[in-house]
Amino acid sequence: MRYRDCFDKERRDFLRIVSNAGISAGLLRASSLIGGVMLARTAEAQSGVPTKSCLIFSGGGCQPALWYPNGGVFPAQSAPLQTHYSKIAVMKNASLTGAGHGIMFHRFDNASFSRDSFDVNMGRTIGANYPVKYLNVGTTEESQLSREGNASKPTITSPQTALDILFSGGTSTSSGTAPRKSIVDLHYPAVNSLKTKLGQHEKEKLDSHFTAIQEIEAAIGSGGGGGGGSCPRPSSTAVTGFDSLAKLQTDIAVLALNCNLTASVSIAFGSDAHNHIFDALGGRSSHQSHHFNQAQYTEDIAYMQSLTKNVLDKLNAQGLLSSTTVFQMSDMGLADAHGNDDVPMILAGAGIAGGRTLELGKKTQADIFHTLALKMRADQSPNSTAYRNWGGSIIAGL
């Protein structure tokens, strides 16, 4: 049998396993969770796991002397990453296709106004068979990092909207002020009807997913408290504060990967405008401290790296680092100079040899994306609309 590409083969393998399990197309459409469980079974049948991608935008840059590790030790601005040092490859002397304020779309792209950003490309390739192609969540409304063709895709700053996107397959969610049923209540009948076809491990995973969903709904203030009831739909401001929102969006992104709802997530902590307010640091403006107070700037960047640490902690706790490549980047080097030198970038997770620093010699994020695209099978067919030919240099030893 001929296949257009490896993703076409994976799709046919997935449909064959679904058919052999006696699962109807209607049941598969009724719950994205079922699709995720069956994708996990497909991965087991192939003696491997799906490759997944997590991009992190961490605004504010760094001071090189206070950020790059020395002798295996992260200094003040990157100190929160120390517990993951053995998993992290640090990119030294990295540049951007454009640094400074007001060009967010450069970060996950290579300055193209008309082509998919990396997270979207991952969704169309490695995530082609997942219920949701990509999920782009964040904290700040103006942070439009993702592009799908000619269109920018605003970052999802409402946790409830993110959940609706992930779990809306076949289960219409409430709108307006109508009562909102818990996602667990919406998906449970379909999943429960499948349980006789699942192994014990799969049942336990689903129960774990439902628990995680209920915890997130409780944090948002929606979903009826997991008891099967309902409550009014909350506004998008149900979660307040930069710190709480950043951590809740991380939980949702990790849930999406863990449930096999998507293979491509991005998380934006702040924006390149640097106008977010750090409530966890006394309510000060990021932009103000980056320019006028050295001690506060160091504290700000260390705080931002603690958010990246939280992502790595959560992925590691769910066993996802062995299948997920994590790439953190920023918007500039030294914020006070709006510089394009020494932009803080790290890679961790699947296939990445950690505990070291790689000299990039001014290579950009586009070169990293090109290298990752080749390694993750996402650059197979530049002539097809489903793929993007990134071009650029391959980073040796990545």
PDB file of N, CA and C in Angstrom, residues 133-190:
ATOM      1  N   LYS A 133      -5.748  20.626  16.230  1.00  0.00           N
ATOM      2  CA  LYS A 133      -4.481  20.748  15.517  1.00  0.00           C
ATOM      3  C   LYS A 133      -3.419  21.445  16.368  1.00  0.00           C
ATOM      4  N   TYR A 134      -3.750  22.535  17.025  1.00  0.00           N
ATOM      5  CA  TYR A 134      -2.790  23.223  17.886  1.00  0.00           C
ATOM      6  C   TYR A 134      -3.560  24.054  18.899  1.00  0.00           C
ATOM      7  N   LEU A 135      -2.902  24.338  20.017  1.00  0.00           N
ATOM      8  CA  LEU A 135      -3.508  25.145  21.070  1.00  0.00           C
ATOM      9  C   LEU A 135      -2.515  26.226  21.454  1.00  0.00           C
ATOM     10  N   ASN A 136      -2.916  27.492  21.320  1.00  0.00           N
ATOM     11  CA  ASN A 136      -2.022  28.619  21.640  1.00  0.00           C
ATOM     12  C   ASN A 136      -2.623  29.453  22.771  1.00  0.00           C
ATOM     13  N   VAL A 137      -2.163  29.193  23.992  1.00  0.00           N
ATOM     14  CA  VAL A 137      -2.696  29.876  25.170  1.00  0.00           C
ATOM     15  C   VAL A 137      -1.659  30.851  25.714  1.00  0.00           C
ATOM     16  N   GLY A 138      -2.132  31.802  26.525  1.00  0.00           N
ATOM     17  CA  GLY A 138      -1.214  32.764  27.097  1.00  0.00           C
ATOM     18  C   GLY A 138      -1.885  33.666  28.099  1.00  0.00           C
ATOM     19  N   THR A 139      -1.174  34.716  28.461  1.00  0.00           N
ATOM     20  CA  THR A 139      -1.613  35.603  29.537  1.00  0.00           C
ATOM     21  C   THR A 139      -2.032  36.982  29.063  1.00  0.00           C
ATOM     22  N   THR A 140      -1.626  37.367  27.839  1.00  0.00           N
ATOM     23  CA  THR A 140      -1.728  38.761  27.444  1.00  0.00           C
ATOM     24  C   THR A 140      -2.375  38.881  26.076  1.00  0.00           C
ATOM     25  N   GLU A 141      -3.421  39.667  25.967  1.00  0.00           N
ATOM     26  CA  GLU A 141      -4.266  39.640  24.784  1.00  0.00           C
ATOM     27  C   GLU A 141      -3.554  40.033  23.499  1.00  0.00           C
ATOM     28  N   GLU A 142      -2.618  40.972  23.538  1.00  0.00           N
ATOM     29  CA  GLU A 142      -2.035  41.430  22.282  1.00  0.00           C
ATOM     30  C   GLU A 142      -0.944  40.509  21.751  1.00  0.00           C
ATOM     31  N   SER A 143      -0.691  39.404  22.446  1.00  0.00           N
ATOM     32  CA  SER A 143       0.400  38.517  22.041  1.00  0.00           C
ATOM     33  C   SER A 143      -0.044  37.560  20.944  1.00  0.00           C
ATOM     34  N   GLN A 144      -0.012  38.015  19.694  1.00  0.00           N
ATOM     35  CA  GLN A 144      -0.385  37.191  18.541  1.00  0.00           C
ATOM     36  C   GLN A 144       0.862  36.545  17.959  1.00  0.00           C
ATOM     37  N   LEU A 145       1.248  35.425  18.561  1.00  0.00           N
ATOM     38  CA  LEU A 145       2.452  34.722  18.162  1.00  0.00           C
ATOM     39  C   LEU A 145       2.230  33.811  16.968  1.00  0.00           C
ATOM     40  N   SER A 146       1.034  33.266  16.828  1.00  0.00           N
ATOM     41  CA  SER A 146       0.772  32.231  15.840  1.00  0.00           C
ATOM     42  C   SER A 146       0.204  32.827  14.559  1.00  0.00           C
ATOM     43  N   ARG A 147       0.571  32.208  13.437  1.00  0.00           N
ATOM     44  CA  ARG A 147       0.028  32.591  12.134  1.00  0.00           C
ATOM     45  C   ARG A 147      -0.377  31.337  11.386  1.00  0.00           C
ATOM     46  N   GLU A 148      -1.555  31.397  10.785  1.00  0.00           N
ATOM     47  CA  GLU A 148      -2.020  30.309   9.925  1.00  0.00           C
ATOM     48  C   GLU A 148      -2.201  30.901   8.534  1.00  0.00           C
ATOM     49  N   GLY A 149      -1.207  30.663   7.665  1.00  0.00           N
ATOM     50  CA  GLY A 149      -1.215  31.303   6.362  1.00  0.00           C
ATOM     51  C   GLY A 149      -1.093  32.807   6.523  1.00  0.00           C
ATOM     52  N   ASN A 150      -2.012  33.546   5.910  1.00  0.00           N
ATOM     53  CA  ASN A 150      -1.976  35.008   5.961  1.00  0.00           C
ATOM     54  C   ASN A 150      -2.576  35.589   7.235  1.00  0.00           C
ATOM     55  N   ALA A 151      -3.209  34.751   8.038  1.00  0.00           N
ATOM     56  CA  ALA A 151      -3.952  35.262   9.189  1.00  0.00           C
ATOM     57  C   ALA A 151      -3.201  35.057  10.493  1.00  0.00           C
ATOM     58  N   SER A 152      -3.175  36.089  11.332  1.00  0.00           N
ATOM     59  CA  SER A 152      -2.643  35.933  12.677  1.00  0.00           C
ATOM     60  C   SER A 152      -3.711  35.263  13.548  1.00  0.00           C
ATOM     61  N   LYS A 153      -3.271  34.500  14.521  1.00  0.00           N
ATOM     62  CA  LYS A 153      -4.182  33.779  15.414  1.00  0.00           C
ATOM     63  C   LYS A 153      -3.977  34.326  16.829  1.00  0.00           C
ATOM     64  N   PRO A 154      -4.918  35.118  17.331  1.00  0.00           N
ATOM     65  CA  PRO A 154      -4.760  35.692  18.666  1.00  0.00           C
ATOM     66  C   PRO A 154      -4.549  34.616  19.726  1.00  0.00           C
ATOM     67  N   THR A 155      -3.684  34.913  20.660  1.00  0.00           N
ATOM     68  CA  THR A 155      -3.444  34.001  21.770  1.00  0.00           C
ATOM     69  C   THR A 155      -4.708  33.883  22.617  1.00  0.00           C
ATOM     70  N   ILE A 156      -5.031  32.676  23.044  1.00  0.00           N
ATOM     71  CA  ILE A 156      -6.219  32.427  23.858  1.00  0.00           C
ATOM     72  C   ILE A 156      -5.892  32.761  25.306  1.00  0.00           C
ATOM     73  N   THR A 157      -6.472  33.819  25.807  1.00  0.00           N
ATOM     74  CA  THR A 157      -6.197  34.245  27.177  1.00  0.00           C
ATOM     75  C   THR A 157      -7.285  33.831  28.160  1.00  0.00           C
ATOM     76  N   SER A 158      -8.380  33.275  27.673  1.00  0.00           N
ATOM     77  CA  SER A 158      -9.446  32.783  28.539  1.00  0.00           C
ATOM     78  C   SER A 158      -9.295  31.275  28.737  1.00  0.00           C
ATOM     79  N   PRO A 159      -9.042  30.811  29.958  1.00  0.00           N
ATOM     80  CA  PRO A 159      -8.947  29.366  30.197  1.00  0.00           C
ATOM     81  C   PRO A 159     -10.206  28.612  29.789  1.00  0.00           C
ATOM     82  N   GLN A 160     -11.378  29.219  30.002  1.00  0.00           N
ATOM     83  CA  GLN A 160     -12.615  28.540  29.619  1.00  0.00           C
ATOM     84  C   GLN A 160     -12.679  28.339  28.109  1.00  0.00           C
ATOM     85  N   THR A 161     -12.265  29.341  27.342  1.00  0.00           N
ATOM     86  CA  THR A 161     -12.242  29.197  25.890  1.00  0.00           C
ATOM     87  C   THR A 161     -11.289  28.093  25.476  1.00  0.00           C
ATOM     88  N   ALA A 162     -10.143  28.017  26.123  1.00  0.00           N
ATOM     89  CA  ALA A 162      -9.190  26.954  25.802  1.00  0.00           C
ATOM     90  C   ALA A 162      -9.795  25.577  26.051  1.00  0.00           C
ATOM     91  N   LEU A 163     -10.494  25.415  27.172  1.00  0.00           N
ATOM     92  CA  LEU A 163     -11.150  24.131  27.459  1.00  0.00           C
ATOM     93  C   LEU A 163     -12.226  23.826  26.428  1.00  0.00           C
ATOM     94  N   ASP A 164     -12.991  24.848  26.059  1.00  0.00           N
ATOM     95  CA  ASP A 164     -14.051  24.641  25.065  1.00  0.00           C
ATOM     96  C   ASP A 164     -13.469  24.150  23.738  1.00  0.00           C
ATOM     97  N   ILE A 165     -12.360  24.717  23.328  1.00  0.00           N
ATOM     98  CA  ILE A 165     -11.729  24.300  22.080  1.00  0.00           C
ATOM     99  C   ILE A 165     -11.271  22.850  22.173  1.00  0.00           C
ATOM    100  N   LEU A 166     -10.689  22.473  23.285  1.00  0.00           N
ATOM    101  CA  LEU A 166     -10.163  21.120  23.439  1.00  0.00           C
ATOM    102  C   LEU A 166     -11.252  20.070  23.518  1.00  0.00           C
ATOM    103  N   PHE A 167     -12.369  20.402  24.147  1.00  0.00           N
ATOM    104  CA  PHE A 167     -13.362  19.377  24.465  1.00  0.00           C
ATOM    105  C   PHE A 167     -14.690  19.555  23.756  1.00  0.00           C
ATOM    106  N   SER A 168     -14.735  20.396  22.727  1.00  0.00           N
ATOM    107  CA  SER A 168     -16.014  20.664  22.079  1.00  0.00           C
ATOM    108  C   SER A 168     -16.394  19.626  21.031  1.00  0.00           C
ATOM    109  N   GLY A 169     -15.528  18.693  20.733  1.00  0.00           N
ATOM    110  CA  GLY A 169     -15.834  17.721  19.684  1.00  0.00           C
ATOM    111  C   GLY A 169     -17.094  16.927  19.964  1.00  0.00           C
ATOM    112  N   GLY A 170     -18.176  17.259  19.283  1.00  0.00           N
ATOM    113  CA  GLY A 170     -19.420  16.516  19.434  1.00  0.00           C
ATOM    114  C   GLY A 170     -20.175  16.818  20.706  1.00  0.00           C
ATOM    115  N   THR A 171     -19.676  17.756  21.524  1.00  0.00           N
ATOM    116  CA  THR A 171     -20.346  18.045  22.793  1.00  0.00           C
ATOM    117  C   THR A 171     -20.519  19.543  22.904  1.00  0.00           C
ATOM    118  N   SER A 172     -21.601  20.049  22.378  1.00  0.00           N
ATOM    119  CA  SER A 172     -21.799  21.503  22.333  1.00  0.00           C
ATOM    120  C   SER A 172     -21.789  22.069  23.744  1.00  0.00           C
ATOM    121  N   THR A 173     -20.970  23.099  23.973  1.00  0.00           N
ATOM    122  CA  THR A 173     -20.898  23.742  25.274  1.00  0.00           C
ATOM    123  C   THR A 173     -21.901  24.879  25.340  1.00  0.00           C
ATOM    124  N   SER A 174     -22.262  25.259  26.526  1.00  0.00           N
ATOM    125  CA  SER A 174     -23.257  26.307  26.711  1.00  0.00           C
ATOM    126  C   SER A 174     -22.702  27.647  26.291  1.00  0.00           C
ATOM    127  N   SER A 175     -23.589  28.588  26.004  1.00  0.00           N
ATOM    128  CA  SER A 175     -23.164  29.924  25.628  1.00  0.00           C
ATOM    129  C   SER A 175     -23.988  30.938  26.395  1.00  0.00           C
ATOM    130  N   GLY A 176     -23.520  32.195  26.332  1.00  0.00           N
ATOM    131  CA  GLY A 176     -24.250  33.255  27.002  1.00  0.00           C
ATOM    132  C   GLY A 176     -24.309  33.017  28.497  1.00  0.00           C
ATOM    133  N   THR A 177     -25.495  33.199  29.075  1.00  0.00           N
ATOM    134  CA  THR A 177     -25.656  32.998  30.509  1.00  0.00           C
ATOM    135  C   THR A 177     -26.363  31.690  30.822  1.00  0.00           C
ATOM    136  N   ALA A 178     -26.527  30.828  29.826  1.00  0.00           N
ATOM    137  CA  ALA A 178     -27.170  29.533  30.062  1.00  0.00           C
ATOM    138  C   ALA A 178     -26.313  28.689  30.989  1.00  0.00           C
ATOM    139  N   PRO A 179     -26.942  27.773  31.740  1.00  0.00           N
ATOM    140  CA  PRO A 179     -26.158  26.923  32.631  1.00  0.00           C
ATOM    141  C   PRO A 179     -25.098  26.142  31.859  1.00  0.00           C
ATOM    142  N   ARG A 180     -23.939  26.011  32.460  1.00  0.00           N
ATOM    143  CA  ARG A 180     -22.831  25.291  31.840  1.00  0.00           C
ATOM    144  C   ARG A 180     -22.657  23.950  32.541  1.00  0.00           C
ATOM    145  N   LYS A 181     -22.709  22.879  31.776  1.00  0.00           N
ATOM    146  CA  LYS A 181     -22.434  21.565  32.338  1.00  0.00           C
ATOM    147  C   LYS A 181     -20.936  21.344  32.378  1.00  0.00           C
ATOM    148  N   SER A 182     -20.500  20.569  33.350  1.00  0.00           N
ATOM    149  CA  SER A 182     -19.097  20.214  33.422  1.00  0.00           C
ATOM    150  C   SER A 182     -18.695  19.433  32.173  1.00  0.00           C
ATOM    151  N   ILE A 183     -17.446  19.636  31.721  1.00  0.00           N
ATOM    152  CA  ILE A 183     -16.917  18.840  30.608  1.00  0.00           C
ATOM    153  C   ILE A 183     -16.978  17.358  30.941  1.00  0.00           C
ATOM    154  N   VAL A 184     -16.755  17.027  32.203  1.00  0.00           N
ATOM    155  CA  VAL A 184     -16.842  15.623  32.619  1.00  0.00           C
ATOM    156  C   VAL A 184     -18.242  15.083  32.357  1.00  0.00           C
ATOM    157  N   ASP A 185     -19.258  15.875  32.706  1.00  0.00           N
ATOM    158  CA  ASP A 185     -20.633  15.436  32.476  1.00  0.00           C
ATOM    159  C   ASP A 185     -20.929  15.283  30.987  1.00  0.00           C
ATOM    160  N   LEU A 186     -20.358  16.150  30.174  1.00  0.00           N
ATOM    161  CA  LEU A 186     -20.607  16.095  28.737  1.00  0.00           C
ATOM    162  C   LEU A 186     -19.958  14.880  28.085  1.00  0.00           C
ATOM    163  N   HIS A 187     -18.776  14.529  28.545  1.00  0.00           N
ATOM    164  CA  HIS A 187     -18.018  13.455  27.896  1.00  0.00           C
ATOM    165  C   HIS A 187     -18.228  12.084  28.544  1.00  0.00           C
ATOM    166  N   TYR A 188     -18.687  12.075  29.794  1.00  0.00           N
ATOM    167  CA  TYR A 188     -18.746  10.804  30.510  1.00  0.00           C
ATOM    168  C   TYR A 188     -19.638   9.762  29.844  1.00  0.00           C
ATOM    169  N   PRO A 189     -20.837  10.104  29.356  1.00  0.00           N
ATOM    170  CA  PRO A 189     -21.664   9.054  28.732  1.00  0.00           C
ATOM    171  C   PRO A 189     -20.965   8.363  27.562  1.00  0.00           C
ATOM    172  N   ALA A 190     -20.311   9.137  26.699  1.00  0.00           N
ATOM    173  CA  ALA A 190     -19.610   8.522  25.563  1.00  0.00           C
ATOM    174  C   ALA A 190     -18.459   7.665  26.050  1.00  0.00           C
TER     175      ALA A 190
END
